[in-house]
């Protein structure tokens, strides 16, 4: 993904806005790839139905491209999942004396009872 989503943002609104931008960018990227996959699948099906040797040979490359695209979508969704988890941890931990470090990890501070 685009590096650390929490970077040096101190304001919760800025963090939320940045996370939203990253989610939107990755979701749009995934949707573009999925649209491309639909076109690839249609072409693969047409080639298969034609039973022409050159079309069937072309399917090998198309299927490889399709597999590569699927891996990219999986990676994008994994990044989204990780980012969402970090943002949820930051928002819930941030309210209970956790501080967000610039590396995106939460440092828990223990509050002593007096």
Short mmCIF file of N, CA and C in Angstrom, two decimals:
data_model
loop_
_atom_site.label_atom_id
_atom_site.label_comp_id
_atom_site.label_asym_id
_atom_site.label_seq_id
_atom_site.Cartn_x
_atom_site.Cartn_y
_atom_site.Cartn_z
N UNK A 1 0.83 -1.17 0.00
CA UNK A 1 0.00 0.00 0.00
C UNK A 1 0.87 1.23 0.00
N UNK A 2 0.32 2.39 0.30
CA UNK A 2 1.06 3.65 0.21
C UNK A 2 1.81 3.98 1.49
N UNK A 3 2.55 3.09 2.02
CA UNK A 3 3.28 3.39 3.23
C UNK A 3 2.38 3.41 4.44
N UNK A 4 2.83 4.10 5.47
CA UNK A 4 2.12 4.13 6.74
C UNK A 4 0.95 5.09 6.67
N UNK A 5 -0.25 4.58 6.86
CA UNK A 5 -1.43 5.43 6.72
C UNK A 5 -1.57 6.41 7.86
N UNK A 6 -0.91 6.16 8.97
CA UNK A 6 -1.03 7.06 10.10
C UNK A 6 0.03 8.14 10.08
N UNK A 7 1.12 7.87 9.35
CA UNK A 7 2.19 8.84 9.17
C UNK A 7 2.39 9.77 10.33
N UNK A 8 2.40 11.05 10.03
CA UNK A 8 2.59 12.04 11.08
C UNK A 8 1.32 12.84 11.30
N UNK A 9 0.17 12.21 11.10
CA UNK A 9 -1.09 12.89 11.29
C UNK A 9 -1.47 12.81 12.77
N UNK A 10 -1.68 13.94 13.36
CA UNK A 10 -2.01 13.94 14.77
C UNK A 10 -3.48 14.05 15.04
N UNK A 11 -4.21 14.70 14.19
CA UNK A 11 -5.62 14.95 14.38
C UNK A 11 -6.42 13.74 13.93
N UNK A 12 -7.38 13.29 14.75
CA UNK A 12 -8.19 12.13 14.42
C UNK A 12 -8.95 12.35 13.12
N UNK A 13 -9.43 13.57 12.90
CA UNK A 13 -10.15 13.86 11.67
C UNK A 13 -9.24 13.69 10.46
N UNK A 14 -8.00 14.14 10.59
CA UNK A 14 -7.04 13.98 9.50
C UNK A 14 -6.75 12.51 9.26
N UNK A 15 -6.60 11.73 10.33
CA UNK A 15 -6.32 10.31 10.20
C UNK A 15 -7.50 9.63 9.52
N UNK A 16 -8.73 9.93 9.99
CA UNK A 16 -9.92 9.34 9.39
C UNK A 16 -10.03 9.69 7.92
N UNK A 17 -9.74 10.94 7.57
CA UNK A 17 -9.81 11.38 6.19
C UNK A 17 -8.79 10.66 5.34
N UNK A 18 -7.59 10.52 5.85
CA UNK A 18 -6.51 9.84 5.12
C UNK A 18 -6.85 8.36 4.92
N UNK A 19 -7.37 7.72 5.96
CA UNK A 19 -7.75 6.31 5.86
C UNK A 19 -8.84 6.15 4.82
N UNK A 20 -9.82 7.04 4.85
CA UNK A 20 -10.92 6.99 3.89
C UNK A 20 -10.39 7.14 2.46
N UNK A 21 -9.44 8.04 2.25
CA UNK A 21 -8.86 8.22 0.91
C UNK A 21 -8.16 6.95 0.44
N UNK A 22 -7.43 6.31 1.34
CA UNK A 22 -6.69 5.09 0.99
C UNK A 22 -7.68 3.96 0.69
N UNK A 23 -8.72 3.82 1.53
CA UNK A 23 -9.74 2.81 1.28
C UNK A 23 -10.36 3.01 -0.09
N UNK A 24 -10.75 4.26 -0.37
CA UNK A 24 -11.40 4.56 -1.63
C UNK A 24 -10.48 4.25 -2.81
N UNK A 25 -9.21 4.65 -2.71
CA UNK A 25 -8.26 4.42 -3.78
C UNK A 25 -8.09 2.92 -4.04
N UNK A 26 -7.92 2.14 -2.96
CA UNK A 26 -7.72 0.70 -3.12
C UNK A 26 -8.97 0.00 -3.63
N UNK A 27 -10.14 0.44 -3.17
CA UNK A 27 -11.37 -0.17 -3.64
C UNK A 27 -11.59 0.12 -5.13
N UNK A 28 -11.29 1.34 -5.55
CA UNK A 28 -11.41 1.68 -6.97
C UNK A 28 -10.42 0.88 -7.81
N UNK A 29 -9.22 0.73 -7.28
CA UNK A 29 -8.19 -0.05 -7.99
C UNK A 29 -8.64 -1.51 -8.12
N UNK A 30 -9.18 -2.07 -7.04
CA UNK A 30 -9.66 -3.45 -7.07
C UNK A 30 -10.82 -3.58 -8.06
N UNK A 31 -11.72 -2.61 -8.06
CA UNK A 31 -12.86 -2.66 -8.99
C UNK A 31 -12.39 -2.61 -10.44
N UNK A 32 -11.40 -1.78 -10.73
CA UNK A 32 -10.86 -1.72 -12.09
C UNK A 32 -10.28 -3.07 -12.52
N UNK A 33 -9.56 -3.71 -11.61
CA UNK A 33 -8.97 -5.01 -11.93
C UNK A 33 -10.07 -6.05 -12.13
N UNK A 34 -11.10 -6.01 -11.28
CA UNK A 34 -12.21 -6.96 -11.42
C UNK A 34 -12.96 -6.76 -12.74
N UNK A 35 -13.10 -5.51 -13.15
CA UNK A 35 -13.72 -5.23 -14.45
C UNK A 35 -12.88 -5.79 -15.59
N UNK A 36 -11.57 -5.63 -15.47
CA UNK A 36 -10.66 -6.18 -16.47
C UNK A 36 -10.75 -7.71 -16.49
N UNK A 37 -10.89 -8.31 -15.30
CA UNK A 37 -11.02 -9.77 -15.23
C UNK A 37 -12.28 -10.25 -15.94
N UNK A 38 -13.37 -9.49 -15.80
CA UNK A 38 -14.61 -9.87 -16.48
C UNK A 38 -14.39 -9.92 -18.00
N UNK A 39 -13.67 -8.92 -18.52
CA UNK A 39 -13.36 -8.90 -19.95
C UNK A 39 -12.47 -10.08 -20.34
N UNK A 40 -11.47 -10.37 -19.51
CA UNK A 40 -10.58 -11.50 -19.78
C UNK A 40 -11.37 -12.81 -19.80
N UNK A 41 -12.26 -12.99 -18.85
CA UNK A 41 -13.05 -14.23 -18.77
C UNK A 41 -13.94 -14.37 -20.00
N UNK A 42 -14.54 -13.26 -20.43
CA UNK A 42 -15.36 -13.32 -21.64
C UNK A 42 -14.53 -13.74 -22.85
N UNK A 43 -13.34 -13.16 -22.97
CA UNK A 43 -12.47 -13.52 -24.10
C UNK A 43 -12.01 -14.98 -24.01
N UNK A 44 -11.68 -15.42 -22.80
CA UNK A 44 -11.28 -16.82 -22.61
C UNK A 44 -12.41 -17.75 -23.02
N UNK A 45 -13.63 -17.43 -22.61
CA UNK A 45 -14.79 -18.26 -22.97
C UNK A 45 -15.02 -18.29 -24.48
N UNK A 46 -14.90 -17.13 -25.12
CA UNK A 46 -15.08 -17.08 -26.58
C UNK A 46 -14.02 -17.91 -27.29
N UNK A 47 -12.79 -17.77 -26.82
CA UNK A 47 -11.70 -18.55 -27.42
C UNK A 47 -11.92 -20.05 -27.23
N UNK A 48 -12.39 -20.42 -26.07
CA UNK A 48 -12.64 -21.83 -25.79
C UNK A 48 -13.76 -22.39 -26.67
N UNK A 49 -14.81 -21.60 -26.82
CA UNK A 49 -15.95 -22.04 -27.64
C UNK A 49 -15.57 -22.14 -29.12
N UNK A 50 -14.63 -21.32 -29.56
CA UNK A 50 -14.23 -21.36 -30.98
C UNK A 50 -13.46 -22.63 -31.32
N UNK A 51 -12.80 -23.22 -30.36
CA UNK A 51 -12.01 -24.44 -30.52
C UNK A 51 -10.89 -24.32 -31.56
N UNK A 52 -10.56 -23.08 -31.92
CA UNK A 52 -9.46 -22.87 -32.87
C UNK A 52 -8.14 -22.98 -32.10
N UNK A 53 -7.17 -23.68 -32.64
CA UNK A 53 -5.90 -23.88 -31.93
C UNK A 53 -5.20 -22.57 -31.53
N UNK A 54 -5.21 -21.58 -32.41
CA UNK A 54 -4.53 -20.33 -32.06
C UNK A 54 -5.26 -19.60 -30.92
N UNK A 55 -6.59 -19.68 -30.89
CA UNK A 55 -7.35 -19.06 -29.80
C UNK A 55 -7.13 -19.81 -28.49
N UNK A 56 -7.07 -21.13 -28.57
CA UNK A 56 -6.84 -21.92 -27.36
C UNK A 56 -5.43 -21.66 -26.81
N UNK A 57 -4.47 -21.48 -27.71
CA UNK A 57 -3.10 -21.15 -27.27
C UNK A 57 -3.07 -19.77 -26.61
N UNK A 58 -3.83 -18.85 -27.16
CA UNK A 58 -3.90 -17.50 -26.57
C UNK A 58 -4.47 -17.54 -25.16
N UNK A 59 -5.35 -18.50 -24.90
CA UNK A 59 -5.96 -18.60 -23.57
C UNK A 59 -4.94 -18.83 -22.47
N UNK A 60 -3.84 -19.48 -22.80
CA UNK A 60 -2.79 -19.73 -21.79
C UNK A 60 -2.32 -18.41 -21.20
N UNK A 61 -2.00 -17.46 -22.06
CA UNK A 61 -1.55 -16.15 -21.60
C UNK A 61 -2.65 -15.38 -20.90
N UNK A 62 -3.87 -15.50 -21.40
CA UNK A 62 -4.99 -14.79 -20.78
C UNK A 62 -5.28 -15.33 -19.38
N UNK A 63 -5.18 -16.63 -19.22
CA UNK A 63 -5.41 -17.24 -17.91
C UNK A 63 -4.30 -16.84 -16.94
N UNK A 64 -3.08 -16.75 -17.43
CA UNK A 64 -1.98 -16.28 -16.56
C UNK A 64 -2.23 -14.84 -16.11
N UNK A 65 -2.67 -14.01 -17.05
CA UNK A 65 -2.99 -12.62 -16.70
C UNK A 65 -4.13 -12.56 -15.69
N UNK A 66 -5.13 -13.39 -15.88
CA UNK A 66 -6.26 -13.45 -14.95
C UNK A 66 -5.79 -13.86 -13.55
N UNK A 67 -4.95 -14.87 -13.47
CA UNK A 67 -4.41 -15.31 -12.18
C UNK A 67 -3.60 -14.21 -11.50
N UNK A 68 -2.81 -13.50 -12.27
CA UNK A 68 -2.02 -12.39 -11.73
C UNK A 68 -2.94 -11.30 -11.19
N UNK A 69 -3.99 -11.00 -11.94
CA UNK A 69 -4.94 -9.98 -11.49
C UNK A 69 -5.64 -10.40 -10.20
N UNK A 70 -5.97 -11.67 -10.10
CA UNK A 70 -6.63 -12.17 -8.88
C UNK A 70 -5.70 -12.00 -7.69
N UNK A 71 -4.42 -12.30 -7.87
CA UNK A 71 -3.45 -12.11 -6.78
C UNK A 71 -3.38 -10.64 -6.36
N UNK A 72 -3.41 -9.75 -7.35
CA UNK A 72 -3.37 -8.31 -7.05
C UNK A 72 -4.59 -7.88 -6.24
N UNK A 73 -5.76 -8.38 -6.61
CA UNK A 73 -6.98 -8.04 -5.87
C UNK A 73 -6.91 -8.58 -4.44
N UNK A 74 -6.43 -9.79 -4.29
CA UNK A 74 -6.28 -10.37 -2.95
C UNK A 74 -5.34 -9.51 -2.11
N UNK A 75 -4.24 -9.07 -2.70
CA UNK A 75 -3.29 -8.21 -1.98
C UNK A 75 -3.93 -6.88 -1.59
N UNK A 76 -4.70 -6.29 -2.49
CA UNK A 76 -5.38 -5.03 -2.19
C UNK A 76 -6.35 -5.19 -1.02
N UNK A 77 -7.13 -6.28 -1.06
CA UNK A 77 -8.09 -6.52 0.03
C UNK A 77 -7.37 -6.83 1.34
N UNK A 78 -6.24 -7.50 1.27
CA UNK A 78 -5.47 -7.76 2.49
C UNK A 78 -4.96 -6.45 3.08
N UNK A 79 -4.48 -5.55 2.21
CA UNK A 79 -4.04 -4.23 2.68
C UNK A 79 -5.19 -3.46 3.30
N UNK A 80 -6.35 -3.52 2.67
CA UNK A 80 -7.53 -2.84 3.20
C UNK A 80 -7.91 -3.40 4.56
N UNK A 81 -7.86 -4.70 4.68
CA UNK A 81 -8.20 -5.34 5.94
C UNK A 81 -7.24 -4.92 7.05
N UNK A 82 -5.95 -4.91 6.73
CA UNK A 82 -4.95 -4.49 7.71
C UNK A 82 -5.12 -3.03 8.10
N UNK A 83 -5.40 -2.19 7.12
CA UNK A 83 -5.60 -0.77 7.40
C UNK A 83 -6.85 -0.55 8.26
N UNK A 84 -7.90 -1.29 7.94
CA UNK A 84 -9.13 -1.16 8.71
C UNK A 84 -8.89 -1.59 10.15
N UNK A 85 -8.18 -2.70 10.32
CA UNK A 85 -7.88 -3.18 11.66
C UNK A 85 -7.06 -2.15 12.44
N UNK A 86 -6.05 -1.59 11.79
CA UNK A 86 -5.24 -0.56 12.45
C UNK A 86 -6.08 0.64 12.83
N UNK A 87 -6.96 1.07 11.93
CA UNK A 87 -7.77 2.25 12.22
C UNK A 87 -8.74 1.98 13.37
N UNK A 88 -9.31 0.77 13.41
CA UNK A 88 -10.23 0.42 14.50
C UNK A 88 -9.48 0.35 15.82
N UNK A 89 -8.30 -0.25 15.80
CA UNK A 89 -7.50 -0.33 17.02
C UNK A 89 -7.12 1.07 17.48
N UNK A 90 -6.75 1.92 16.54
CA UNK A 90 -6.34 3.28 16.89
C UNK A 90 -7.50 4.05 17.49
N UNK A 91 -8.69 3.89 16.93
CA UNK A 91 -9.82 4.65 17.45
C UNK A 91 -10.28 4.10 18.80
N UNK A 92 -10.28 2.78 18.98
CA UNK A 92 -10.72 2.24 20.26
C UNK A 92 -9.64 2.38 21.32
N UNK A 93 -8.40 2.17 20.96
CA UNK A 93 -7.31 2.29 21.92
C UNK A 93 -7.01 3.76 22.22
N UNK A 94 -7.19 4.60 21.22
CA UNK A 94 -6.94 6.03 21.41
C UNK A 94 -7.84 6.62 22.47
N UNK A 95 -9.01 6.06 22.62
CA UNK A 95 -9.95 6.55 23.62
C UNK A 95 -9.64 6.02 25.00
N UNK A 96 -8.77 5.01 25.09
CA UNK A 96 -8.49 4.43 26.40
C UNK A 96 -7.01 4.55 26.73
N UNK A 97 -6.50 5.74 26.60
CA UNK A 97 -5.13 6.09 26.99
C UNK A 97 -4.06 5.48 26.10
N UNK A 98 -4.40 5.01 24.93
CA UNK A 98 -3.39 4.54 24.00
C UNK A 98 -2.92 5.72 23.18
N UNK A 99 -1.66 5.73 22.82
CA UNK A 99 -1.17 6.80 21.97
C UNK A 99 -0.72 6.19 20.65
N UNK A 100 -0.96 6.90 19.59
CA UNK A 100 -0.62 6.44 18.27
C UNK A 100 0.76 6.95 17.90
N UNK A 101 1.69 6.02 17.68
CA UNK A 101 3.04 6.40 17.30
C UNK A 101 3.09 6.61 15.80
N UNK A 102 4.13 7.25 15.31
CA UNK A 102 4.21 7.58 13.89
C UNK A 102 4.36 6.34 13.02
N UNK A 103 4.70 5.18 13.62
CA UNK A 103 4.80 3.96 12.81
C UNK A 103 3.46 3.24 12.71
N UNK A 104 2.40 3.85 13.25
CA UNK A 104 1.07 3.27 13.15
C UNK A 104 0.75 2.29 14.26
N UNK A 105 1.71 2.04 15.15
CA UNK A 105 1.47 1.11 16.25
C UNK A 105 0.99 1.89 17.46
N UNK A 106 0.27 1.19 18.30
CA UNK A 106 -0.30 1.84 19.47
C UNK A 106 0.55 1.52 20.69
N UNK A 107 0.86 2.56 21.41
CA UNK A 107 1.60 2.39 22.64
C UNK A 107 0.62 2.56 23.80
N UNK A 108 0.42 1.52 24.56
CA UNK A 108 -0.52 1.56 25.66
C UNK A 108 0.14 2.19 26.88
N UNK A 109 -0.52 3.14 27.47
CA UNK A 109 -0.04 3.73 28.72
C UNK A 109 -0.92 3.22 29.84
N UNK A 110 -0.30 2.76 30.88
CA UNK A 110 -1.05 2.25 32.02
C UNK A 110 -1.37 3.41 32.94
N UNK A 111 -2.61 3.50 33.35
CA UNK A 111 -3.01 4.54 34.28
C UNK A 111 -3.03 3.96 35.67
N UNK A 112 -2.28 4.58 36.53
CA UNK A 112 -2.23 4.11 37.92
C UNK A 112 -3.40 4.67 38.69
N UNK A 113 -4.00 3.82 39.46
CA UNK A 113 -5.07 4.32 40.32
C UNK A 113 -4.43 4.88 41.59
N UNK A 114 -5.00 5.97 42.07
CA UNK A 114 -4.41 6.65 43.25
C UNK A 114 -5.21 6.38 44.50
#
